[in-house]
Short mmCIF file of C-alpha atoms and ligand atoms in Angstrom, two decimals:
data_model
loop_
_atom_site.label_atom_id
_atom_site.label_comp_id
_atom_site.label_asym_id
_atom_site.label_seq_id
_atom_site.Cartn_x
_atom_site.Cartn_y
_atom_site.Cartn_z
CA MET A 1 15.86 -2.66 21.59
CA ASP A 2 16.34 -4.96 18.58
CA ARG A 3 13.51 -5.75 16.20
CA ARG A 4 12.87 -9.26 17.50
CA THR A 5 12.58 -8.01 21.05
CA PHE A 6 10.28 -5.26 19.87
CA ILE A 7 8.03 -7.49 17.80
CA HIS A 8 7.57 -10.17 20.42
CA GLY A 9 7.55 -7.94 23.48
CA LEU A 10 6.81 -9.17 26.94
CA GLY A 11 3.50 -10.83 27.66
CA THR A 12 3.28 -9.15 31.00
CA ALA A 13 3.85 -5.74 29.49
CA ILE A 14 1.14 -6.39 26.93
CA ALA A 15 -1.34 -7.45 29.58
CA ALA A 16 -0.66 -4.37 31.60
CA SER A 17 -1.44 -1.57 29.19
CA THR A 18 -0.06 1.75 30.22
CA VAL A 19 -0.52 5.43 29.89
CA THR A 20 2.30 6.47 27.61
CA THR A 21 4.16 9.70 27.39
CA SER A 22 6.13 11.09 24.51
CA ILE A 23 9.81 10.80 23.94
CA SER A 24 11.51 13.17 21.58
CA SER A 25 13.66 10.64 19.73
CA CYS A 26 12.77 8.13 17.01
CA SER A 27 14.47 5.26 18.72
CA GLY A 28 11.48 3.14 19.51
CA GLU A 29 8.86 2.47 22.08
CA LYS A 30 7.24 5.25 24.04
CA GLN A 31 8.56 5.12 27.56
CA GLN A 32 6.11 4.59 30.37
CA LYS A 33 6.32 7.02 33.24
CA GLU A 34 3.05 6.20 34.97
CA PRO A 35 2.19 3.12 37.01
CA ARG A 36 0.74 0.21 35.05
CA TYR A 37 -3.00 -0.08 34.64
CA ALA A 38 -5.00 -3.25 34.90
CA GLY A 39 -5.26 -3.39 31.15
CA ASN A 40 -8.04 -1.52 29.38
CA LYS A 41 -6.40 1.41 27.62
CA LEU A 42 -4.90 1.38 24.15
CA LYS A 43 -1.12 1.44 24.16
CA LEU A 44 0.78 2.54 21.07
CA SER A 45 4.43 1.70 20.44
CA PHE A 46 6.60 1.85 17.34
CA GLN A 47 10.04 1.30 15.88
CA PRO A 48 11.75 2.39 12.64
CA TYR A 49 12.51 -0.47 10.27
CA GLU A 50 14.38 -0.07 6.98
CA LEU A 51 13.14 -2.22 4.10
CA GLU A 52 15.91 -3.61 1.88
CA LEU A 53 15.04 -4.01 -1.79
CA ARG A 54 15.95 -7.06 -3.84
CA HIS A 55 16.74 -4.86 -6.85
CA ALA A 56 17.28 -1.12 -7.15
CA PHE A 57 13.79 0.30 -7.81
CA ASN A 58 13.94 2.65 -10.78
CA LEU A 59 10.94 4.82 -11.65
CA ALA A 60 10.49 7.63 -14.13
CA LYS A 61 11.35 10.22 -11.48
CA SER A 62 13.44 8.35 -8.84
CA SER A 63 15.65 5.36 -7.94
CA ARG A 64 16.39 3.69 -4.59
CA THR A 65 17.64 0.49 -2.89
CA LYS A 66 15.98 0.95 0.50
CA THR A 67 12.69 2.28 1.77
CA PRO A 68 12.28 3.65 5.29
CA GLY A 69 9.43 2.20 7.33
CA VAL A 70 8.07 2.28 10.86
CA GLN A 71 6.59 -0.79 12.54
CA VAL A 72 3.71 -0.06 14.91
CA ARG A 73 1.77 -2.01 17.46
CA ILE A 74 -1.28 -1.27 19.55
CA GLU A 75 -1.78 -3.34 22.68
CA TYR A 76 -5.05 -3.79 24.55
CA ASP A 77 -6.02 -6.24 27.22
CA GLY A 78 -3.24 -8.70 26.38
CA ILE A 79 -3.80 -8.59 22.61
CA THR A 80 -1.47 -6.93 20.09
CA GLY A 81 -2.42 -5.41 16.73
CA TYR A 82 0.33 -4.81 14.18
CA GLY A 83 0.60 -1.95 11.73
CA GLU A 84 3.17 -0.34 9.50
CA ALA A 85 4.07 2.90 7.76
CA SER A 86 6.13 2.82 4.57
CA MET A 87 7.63 6.05 3.31
CA PRO A 88 8.90 6.11 -0.28
CA PRO A 89 10.63 9.51 -0.54
CA TYR A 90 8.34 11.04 -3.17
CA LEU A 91 5.37 10.97 -0.78
CA GLY A 92 6.99 13.48 1.56
CA GLU A 93 6.99 11.46 4.79
CA SER A 94 10.12 10.23 6.55
CA THR A 95 11.11 8.16 9.57
CA GLU A 96 11.42 11.42 11.50
CA SER A 97 8.03 12.78 10.47
CA VAL A 98 6.25 9.49 11.19
CA CYS A 99 7.89 9.15 14.62
CA ARG A 100 7.08 12.78 15.40
CA PHE A 101 3.45 12.20 14.49
CA LEU A 102 3.17 8.95 16.46
CA ASN A 103 4.69 10.66 19.48
CA GLU A 104 1.92 13.24 19.28
CA VAL A 105 -0.81 10.61 19.29
CA ASP A 106 -2.31 9.76 22.68
CA LEU A 107 -4.25 6.52 22.30
CA ALA A 108 -4.28 5.96 26.07
CA GLN A 109 -7.34 8.23 26.23
CA PHE A 110 -9.36 5.45 24.53
CA THR A 111 -10.65 2.45 26.44
CA ASP A 112 -12.72 0.81 23.68
CA PRO A 113 -10.89 -0.18 20.47
CA PHE A 114 -14.23 -0.81 18.69
CA ARG A 115 -14.86 2.95 18.57
CA LEU A 116 -12.96 3.00 15.32
CA GLU A 117 -14.66 6.14 13.97
CA ASP A 118 -13.86 8.18 17.08
CA ILE A 119 -10.29 6.94 17.36
CA LEU A 120 -9.42 7.44 13.69
CA ASP A 121 -11.16 10.82 13.60
CA TYR A 122 -9.00 11.89 16.54
CA VAL A 123 -5.85 10.55 14.84
CA ASP A 124 -6.71 12.32 11.59
CA HIS A 125 -6.97 15.64 13.42
CA VAL A 126 -3.69 15.37 15.33
CA ALA A 127 -1.99 16.97 12.32
CA PRO A 128 -2.75 17.32 8.59
CA ASP A 129 -1.15 15.02 5.97
CA ASN A 130 1.00 12.27 7.62
CA ARG A 131 -1.02 9.70 5.70
CA ALA A 132 1.38 6.75 6.09
CA ALA A 133 1.72 7.47 9.81
CA LYS A 134 -2.07 7.50 10.11
CA ALA A 135 -2.28 4.27 8.10
CA SER A 136 0.06 2.53 10.53
CA ILE A 137 -2.35 3.23 13.40
CA ASP A 138 -5.40 2.32 11.31
CA ILE A 139 -3.90 -1.03 10.31
CA ALA A 140 -2.83 -1.91 13.86
CA LEU A 141 -6.28 -1.00 15.15
CA HIS A 142 -8.02 -3.16 12.54
CA ASP A 143 -5.67 -6.03 13.41
CA LEU A 144 -6.46 -5.58 17.09
CA ILE A 145 -10.24 -5.48 16.58
CA GLY A 146 -10.19 -8.55 14.34
CA LYS A 147 -8.15 -10.43 16.92
CA ILE A 148 -10.52 -9.48 19.75
CA ILE A 149 -13.53 -10.85 17.85
CA ARG A 150 -11.36 -13.60 16.28
CA GLN A 151 -12.26 -12.86 12.68
CA PRO A 152 -10.28 -11.71 9.64
CA TRP A 153 -11.39 -8.43 8.09
CA TYR A 154 -12.45 -9.93 4.77
CA LYS A 155 -15.05 -11.90 6.75
CA ILE A 156 -16.11 -8.90 8.82
CA TRP A 157 -16.69 -7.08 5.51
CA GLY A 158 -18.55 -10.10 4.13
CA LEU A 159 -16.14 -10.75 1.23
CA SER A 160 -15.36 -13.97 -0.63
CA PRO A 161 -11.59 -14.53 -0.62
CA GLU A 162 -11.65 -16.54 -3.86
CA LYS A 163 -12.71 -13.33 -5.65
CA ALA A 164 -9.29 -11.77 -5.00
CA PRO A 165 -7.81 -10.95 -8.42
CA ASN A 166 -4.48 -12.21 -9.75
CA ILE A 167 -1.70 -9.94 -8.61
CA SER A 168 0.77 -8.23 -10.89
CA PHE A 169 4.53 -8.46 -10.39
CA THR A 170 6.44 -5.20 -10.88
CA ILE A 171 9.34 -4.77 -13.28
CA GLY A 172 11.11 -1.42 -12.83
CA ILE A 173 12.94 0.65 -15.42
CA ASP A 174 16.23 -1.12 -16.06
CA SER A 175 18.78 -2.48 -18.52
CA GLU A 176 17.68 -5.20 -20.94
CA GLU A 177 19.65 -7.78 -18.95
CA VAL A 178 17.96 -6.89 -15.65
CA VAL A 179 14.53 -6.77 -17.30
CA ARG A 180 15.13 -10.30 -18.61
CA GLU A 181 16.18 -11.43 -15.12
CA LYS A 182 13.04 -9.92 -13.58
CA VAL A 183 10.76 -11.53 -16.17
CA ARG A 184 12.27 -14.90 -15.21
CA GLU A 185 11.78 -14.03 -11.52
CA ALA A 186 8.13 -13.20 -12.28
CA GLU A 187 7.45 -16.71 -13.60
CA PRO A 188 4.84 -17.56 -10.88
CA TYR A 189 2.74 -14.46 -11.65
CA LYS A 190 0.07 -14.21 -14.33
CA ILE A 191 0.31 -10.44 -14.86
CA LEU A 192 3.38 -8.23 -15.20
CA LYS A 193 3.41 -4.57 -14.22
CA VAL A 194 5.96 -2.60 -16.17
CA LYS A 195 7.26 0.78 -15.11
CA MET A 196 7.69 3.28 -17.94
CA GLY A 197 8.31 6.92 -18.60
CA LEU A 198 11.93 7.01 -19.78
CA ASP A 199 13.48 6.74 -23.25
CA ARG A 200 13.57 2.95 -23.39
CA ASP A 201 9.81 2.36 -23.04
CA LYS A 202 9.30 0.50 -26.32
CA GLU A 203 12.52 -1.52 -25.96
CA THR A 204 11.42 -2.69 -22.49
CA ILE A 205 8.07 -3.95 -23.81
CA GLU A 206 9.74 -5.61 -26.80
CA THR A 207 12.23 -7.37 -24.50
CA ILE A 208 9.38 -8.68 -22.36
CA ARG A 209 7.30 -9.68 -25.37
CA SER A 210 10.27 -11.69 -26.73
CA MET A 211 10.02 -13.81 -23.56
CA THR A 212 6.32 -14.01 -22.64
CA ASP A 213 2.83 -13.11 -23.82
CA ARG A 214 1.46 -12.65 -20.30
CA PRO A 215 -0.76 -9.55 -19.92
CA ILE A 216 0.97 -6.34 -18.87
CA PHE A 217 -0.12 -3.40 -16.73
CA VAL A 218 1.83 -0.29 -17.65
CA ASP A 219 2.64 2.29 -14.97
CA VAL A 220 4.10 5.52 -16.31
CA ASN A 221 4.37 7.28 -12.92
CA GLN A 222 3.63 10.66 -14.59
CA GLY A 223 6.58 10.12 -16.94
CA TRP A 224 5.03 11.26 -20.26
CA ASN A 225 4.68 14.99 -20.71
CA LYS A 226 2.74 15.35 -23.97
CA LYS A 227 -0.79 14.09 -24.48
CA GLU A 228 -0.17 13.26 -28.16
CA HIS A 229 2.88 11.14 -27.28
CA ALA A 230 0.89 9.44 -24.53
CA LEU A 231 -1.95 8.59 -26.94
CA GLU A 232 0.46 7.21 -29.54
CA MET A 233 2.18 5.08 -26.88
CA ILE A 234 -1.14 3.79 -25.52
CA HIS A 235 -2.22 2.67 -29.01
CA TRP A 236 1.16 0.96 -29.45
CA LEU A 237 0.80 -0.76 -26.04
CA ALA A 238 -2.78 -1.85 -26.77
CA GLU A 239 -1.48 -3.79 -29.78
CA ARG A 240 0.97 -5.61 -27.51
CA LYS A 241 -1.49 -7.11 -25.02
CA CYS A 242 -1.18 -4.41 -22.39
CA LEU A 243 -4.35 -4.16 -20.30
CA LEU A 244 -4.25 -0.71 -18.71
CA VAL A 245 -2.10 2.36 -18.22
CA GLU A 246 -1.53 3.95 -14.84
CA GLN A 247 -0.84 7.66 -14.40
CA PRO A 248 0.31 8.41 -17.98
CA LEU A 249 0.62 12.19 -17.46
CA PRO A 250 1.68 14.41 -14.54
CA LYS A 251 -1.19 14.69 -12.06
CA GLU A 252 -1.48 18.44 -12.68
CA MET A 253 -2.27 17.99 -16.42
CA VAL A 254 -6.00 17.84 -15.86
CA ASP A 255 -7.23 19.13 -19.25
CA GLU A 256 -4.80 16.88 -21.08
CA MET A 257 -6.01 13.86 -19.09
CA ALA A 258 -9.62 14.59 -20.02
CA TRP A 259 -8.51 14.75 -23.69
CA LEU A 260 -6.59 11.49 -23.34
CA LYS A 261 -9.41 9.64 -21.60
CA GLU A 262 -11.80 10.41 -24.46
CA ARG A 263 -9.44 8.82 -26.96
CA SER A 264 -7.58 6.08 -25.11
CA PRO A 265 -8.14 2.48 -26.24
CA LEU A 266 -7.00 1.26 -22.79
CA PRO A 267 -8.38 2.06 -19.31
CA LEU A 268 -6.44 4.85 -17.60
CA ILE A 269 -5.89 4.54 -13.87
CA ALA A 270 -5.22 7.37 -11.42
CA ASP A 271 -2.42 6.82 -8.91
CA GLU A 272 -0.33 9.87 -8.04
CA PHE A 273 -3.39 12.02 -8.90
CA LEU A 274 -5.37 10.65 -6.01
CA GLN A 275 -4.79 10.23 -2.30
CA ARG A 276 -7.89 10.19 -0.12
CA LEU A 277 -11.67 9.89 -0.29
CA PRO A 278 -12.50 13.40 -1.62
CA ASP A 279 -10.11 12.84 -4.55
CA VAL A 280 -12.24 9.99 -5.89
CA VAL A 281 -14.84 12.45 -7.17
CA ARG A 282 -12.16 14.52 -8.93
CA ALA A 283 -10.96 11.38 -10.75
CA LYS A 284 -14.34 10.63 -12.32
CA ASP A 285 -14.03 12.62 -15.57
CA LEU A 286 -10.30 12.15 -16.04
CA TYR A 287 -9.65 8.46 -15.42
CA ASP A 288 -11.39 5.12 -15.84
CA GLY A 289 -10.26 3.79 -12.47
CA ILE A 290 -8.32 4.53 -9.32
CA ASN A 291 -5.39 2.90 -7.54
CA ILE A 292 -6.08 2.81 -3.78
CA LYS A 293 -3.06 2.44 -1.50
CA LEU A 294 -3.27 2.28 2.27
CA MET A 295 -0.21 4.54 2.68
CA LYS A 296 -1.88 7.25 0.60
CA CYS A 297 -5.39 7.09 2.02
CA THR A 298 -4.68 6.69 5.80
CA GLY A 299 -5.57 3.01 5.95
CA MET A 300 -8.23 0.32 5.68
CA HIS A 301 -11.15 2.35 7.01
CA GLU A 302 -10.92 5.09 4.40
CA ALA A 303 -9.90 2.63 1.67
CA TYR A 304 -13.21 0.80 2.18
CA GLN A 305 -15.09 4.08 1.89
CA MET A 306 -13.19 4.90 -1.31
CA VAL A 307 -14.29 1.58 -2.79
CA SER A 308 -17.94 2.49 -2.22
CA ALA A 309 -17.49 5.97 -3.67
CA ALA A 310 -15.63 4.71 -6.74
CA ARG A 311 -18.28 2.10 -7.44
CA ALA A 312 -21.03 4.69 -7.21
CA LEU A 313 -19.14 6.80 -9.76
CA GLY A 314 -18.56 3.87 -12.13
CA LEU A 315 -14.80 3.82 -11.63
CA LYS A 316 -12.73 0.63 -11.82
CA LEU A 317 -10.69 -0.35 -8.79
CA MET A 318 -7.10 -1.34 -8.23
CA ILE A 319 -5.46 -1.89 -4.88
CA GLY A 320 -1.77 -1.08 -4.82
CA CYS A 321 1.04 -0.77 -2.33
CA MET A 322 4.40 0.78 -1.59
CA THR A 323 7.46 -1.25 -0.68
CA GLU A 324 5.97 -2.85 2.43
CA THR A 325 6.35 -5.92 4.62
CA SER A 326 3.66 -8.60 4.69
CA CYS A 327 2.01 -6.55 7.46
CA ALA A 328 0.60 -3.75 5.30
CA ILE A 329 0.28 -6.07 2.29
CA SER A 330 -1.92 -8.46 4.28
CA ALA A 331 -4.02 -5.52 5.46
CA ALA A 332 -4.56 -4.41 1.84
CA ALA A 333 -5.23 -8.02 0.82
CA GLN A 334 -8.34 -8.03 3.05
CA LEU A 335 -9.91 -5.58 0.55
CA SER A 336 -8.69 -7.38 -2.56
CA PRO A 337 -11.94 -9.33 -3.28
CA LEU A 338 -13.56 -5.92 -3.97
CA MET A 339 -10.99 -5.03 -6.63
CA ASP A 340 -10.77 -5.39 -10.40
CA TRP A 341 -6.97 -5.50 -10.21
CA ALA A 342 -4.45 -6.03 -7.41
CA ASP A 343 -0.88 -4.79 -7.37
CA LEU A 344 0.25 -6.16 -4.02
CA ASP A 345 3.81 -7.29 -4.56
CA GLY A 346 5.65 -4.87 -2.23
CA ASN A 347 6.63 -7.64 0.19
CA LEU A 348 8.01 -9.77 -2.65
CA LEU A 349 10.45 -7.02 -3.58
CA ILE A 350 12.22 -6.91 -0.19
CA THR A 351 14.76 -9.25 1.45
CA ASN A 352 13.93 -8.58 5.11
CA ASP A 353 10.19 -9.18 5.53
CA CYS A 354 9.45 -9.41 9.27
CA PHE A 355 5.93 -10.90 9.02
CA GLU A 356 4.26 -13.97 7.62
CA GLY A 357 0.94 -13.11 6.01
CA ALA A 358 -0.80 -13.08 2.63
CA LYS A 359 0.73 -15.51 0.13
CA ILE A 360 0.62 -15.80 -3.62
CA VAL A 361 -0.74 -19.13 -4.86
CA ASP A 362 -1.06 -19.70 -8.64
CA GLY A 363 -0.65 -15.97 -9.17
CA GLN A 364 -3.58 -15.09 -6.91
CA ILE A 365 -3.33 -13.48 -3.50
CA ARG A 366 -4.33 -15.89 -0.73
CA ILE A 367 -5.68 -14.02 2.30
CA PRO A 368 -4.64 -15.75 5.51
CA ASP A 369 -7.50 -17.37 7.42
CA ARG A 370 -6.37 -15.77 10.67
CA PRO A 371 -8.01 -13.02 12.73
CA GLY A 372 -7.38 -9.34 12.11
CA ILE A 373 -5.07 -8.73 9.16
CA GLY A 374 -3.79 -12.29 9.50
CA VAL A 375 -0.09 -11.75 10.15
CA ILE A 376 2.41 -13.50 12.39
CA PRO A 377 5.62 -11.67 13.35
CA LEU A 378 8.75 -13.59 12.33
MG1 MG B 23 1.52 3.61 -9.77
#
């Protein structure tokens, strides 16, 4: 089945939700072996989808031109919710692991999609880890629920969309020429996010500063190994209109992070250090804020809980993303009015987005005024 066929599906098949049974391969939709039901059970289907990057994405510890993903949908009573898993290699999930997990999940046992707690609790206990796979179900379920009650999630949560922060546009580690090209490409965005952690850190900032004085978020992706070097770099960056530094040291360097936090002139944000809700408490004494990503935290439901926990602990909030289509980006965008900073540019970095959804207008994320997560399959 090609992607278009998968995304659009057949109206009749959607209306007649089915009990599904597992297939062992990763090649797409779960095959139905039982007779069709009248339409009140959740039906899960999925298909791998490789995201093609506009530029090679170079980080302190990796480089790639594609990111594997899996597109998911949950159908109920003639309505379809869309979700997505994105699996950058360093997170340990793959197309195979996500498909294996989704094949294990039996959503046909549920007849009421509003029982979000029960359904997601079941999904979480199917197997440990598998956070992106779990996020794909969580996102599709939120989309479905929003569509049934005909409201976008930012409204269900009572948020004001105009409070969404400006988003940052990511510039990876690259040659001076490519950095210049990316700065030109980033013209519509008010904040740049610069990846660091290799030898050319200062040169990259100086190249950018020769072209623009826009504020910069720095993301080191655990690339500095000495706390003294990190502190010296952070002072240098603070003098060059950088606003914050994400994950300056390896996540295991806990004592060094506490030392650095006491002395840093810029806010330090936890990314690789933190995955799910219980990690928020661990971040409190080591970082000034946390970067929440749906693919790390199992989706929108837990992300919302992490926001509450972080606020109670006095931590700043950033919402981030992996390389994702507008599906997962639009899901994350629903939470963006709660955030101090938003790094939701994953869909802008790919050439084969298969959804229309959240847009960037004057550098700010514009949440679609459509039910659910607000996406339309292309
Ligand atoms: Mg990061």
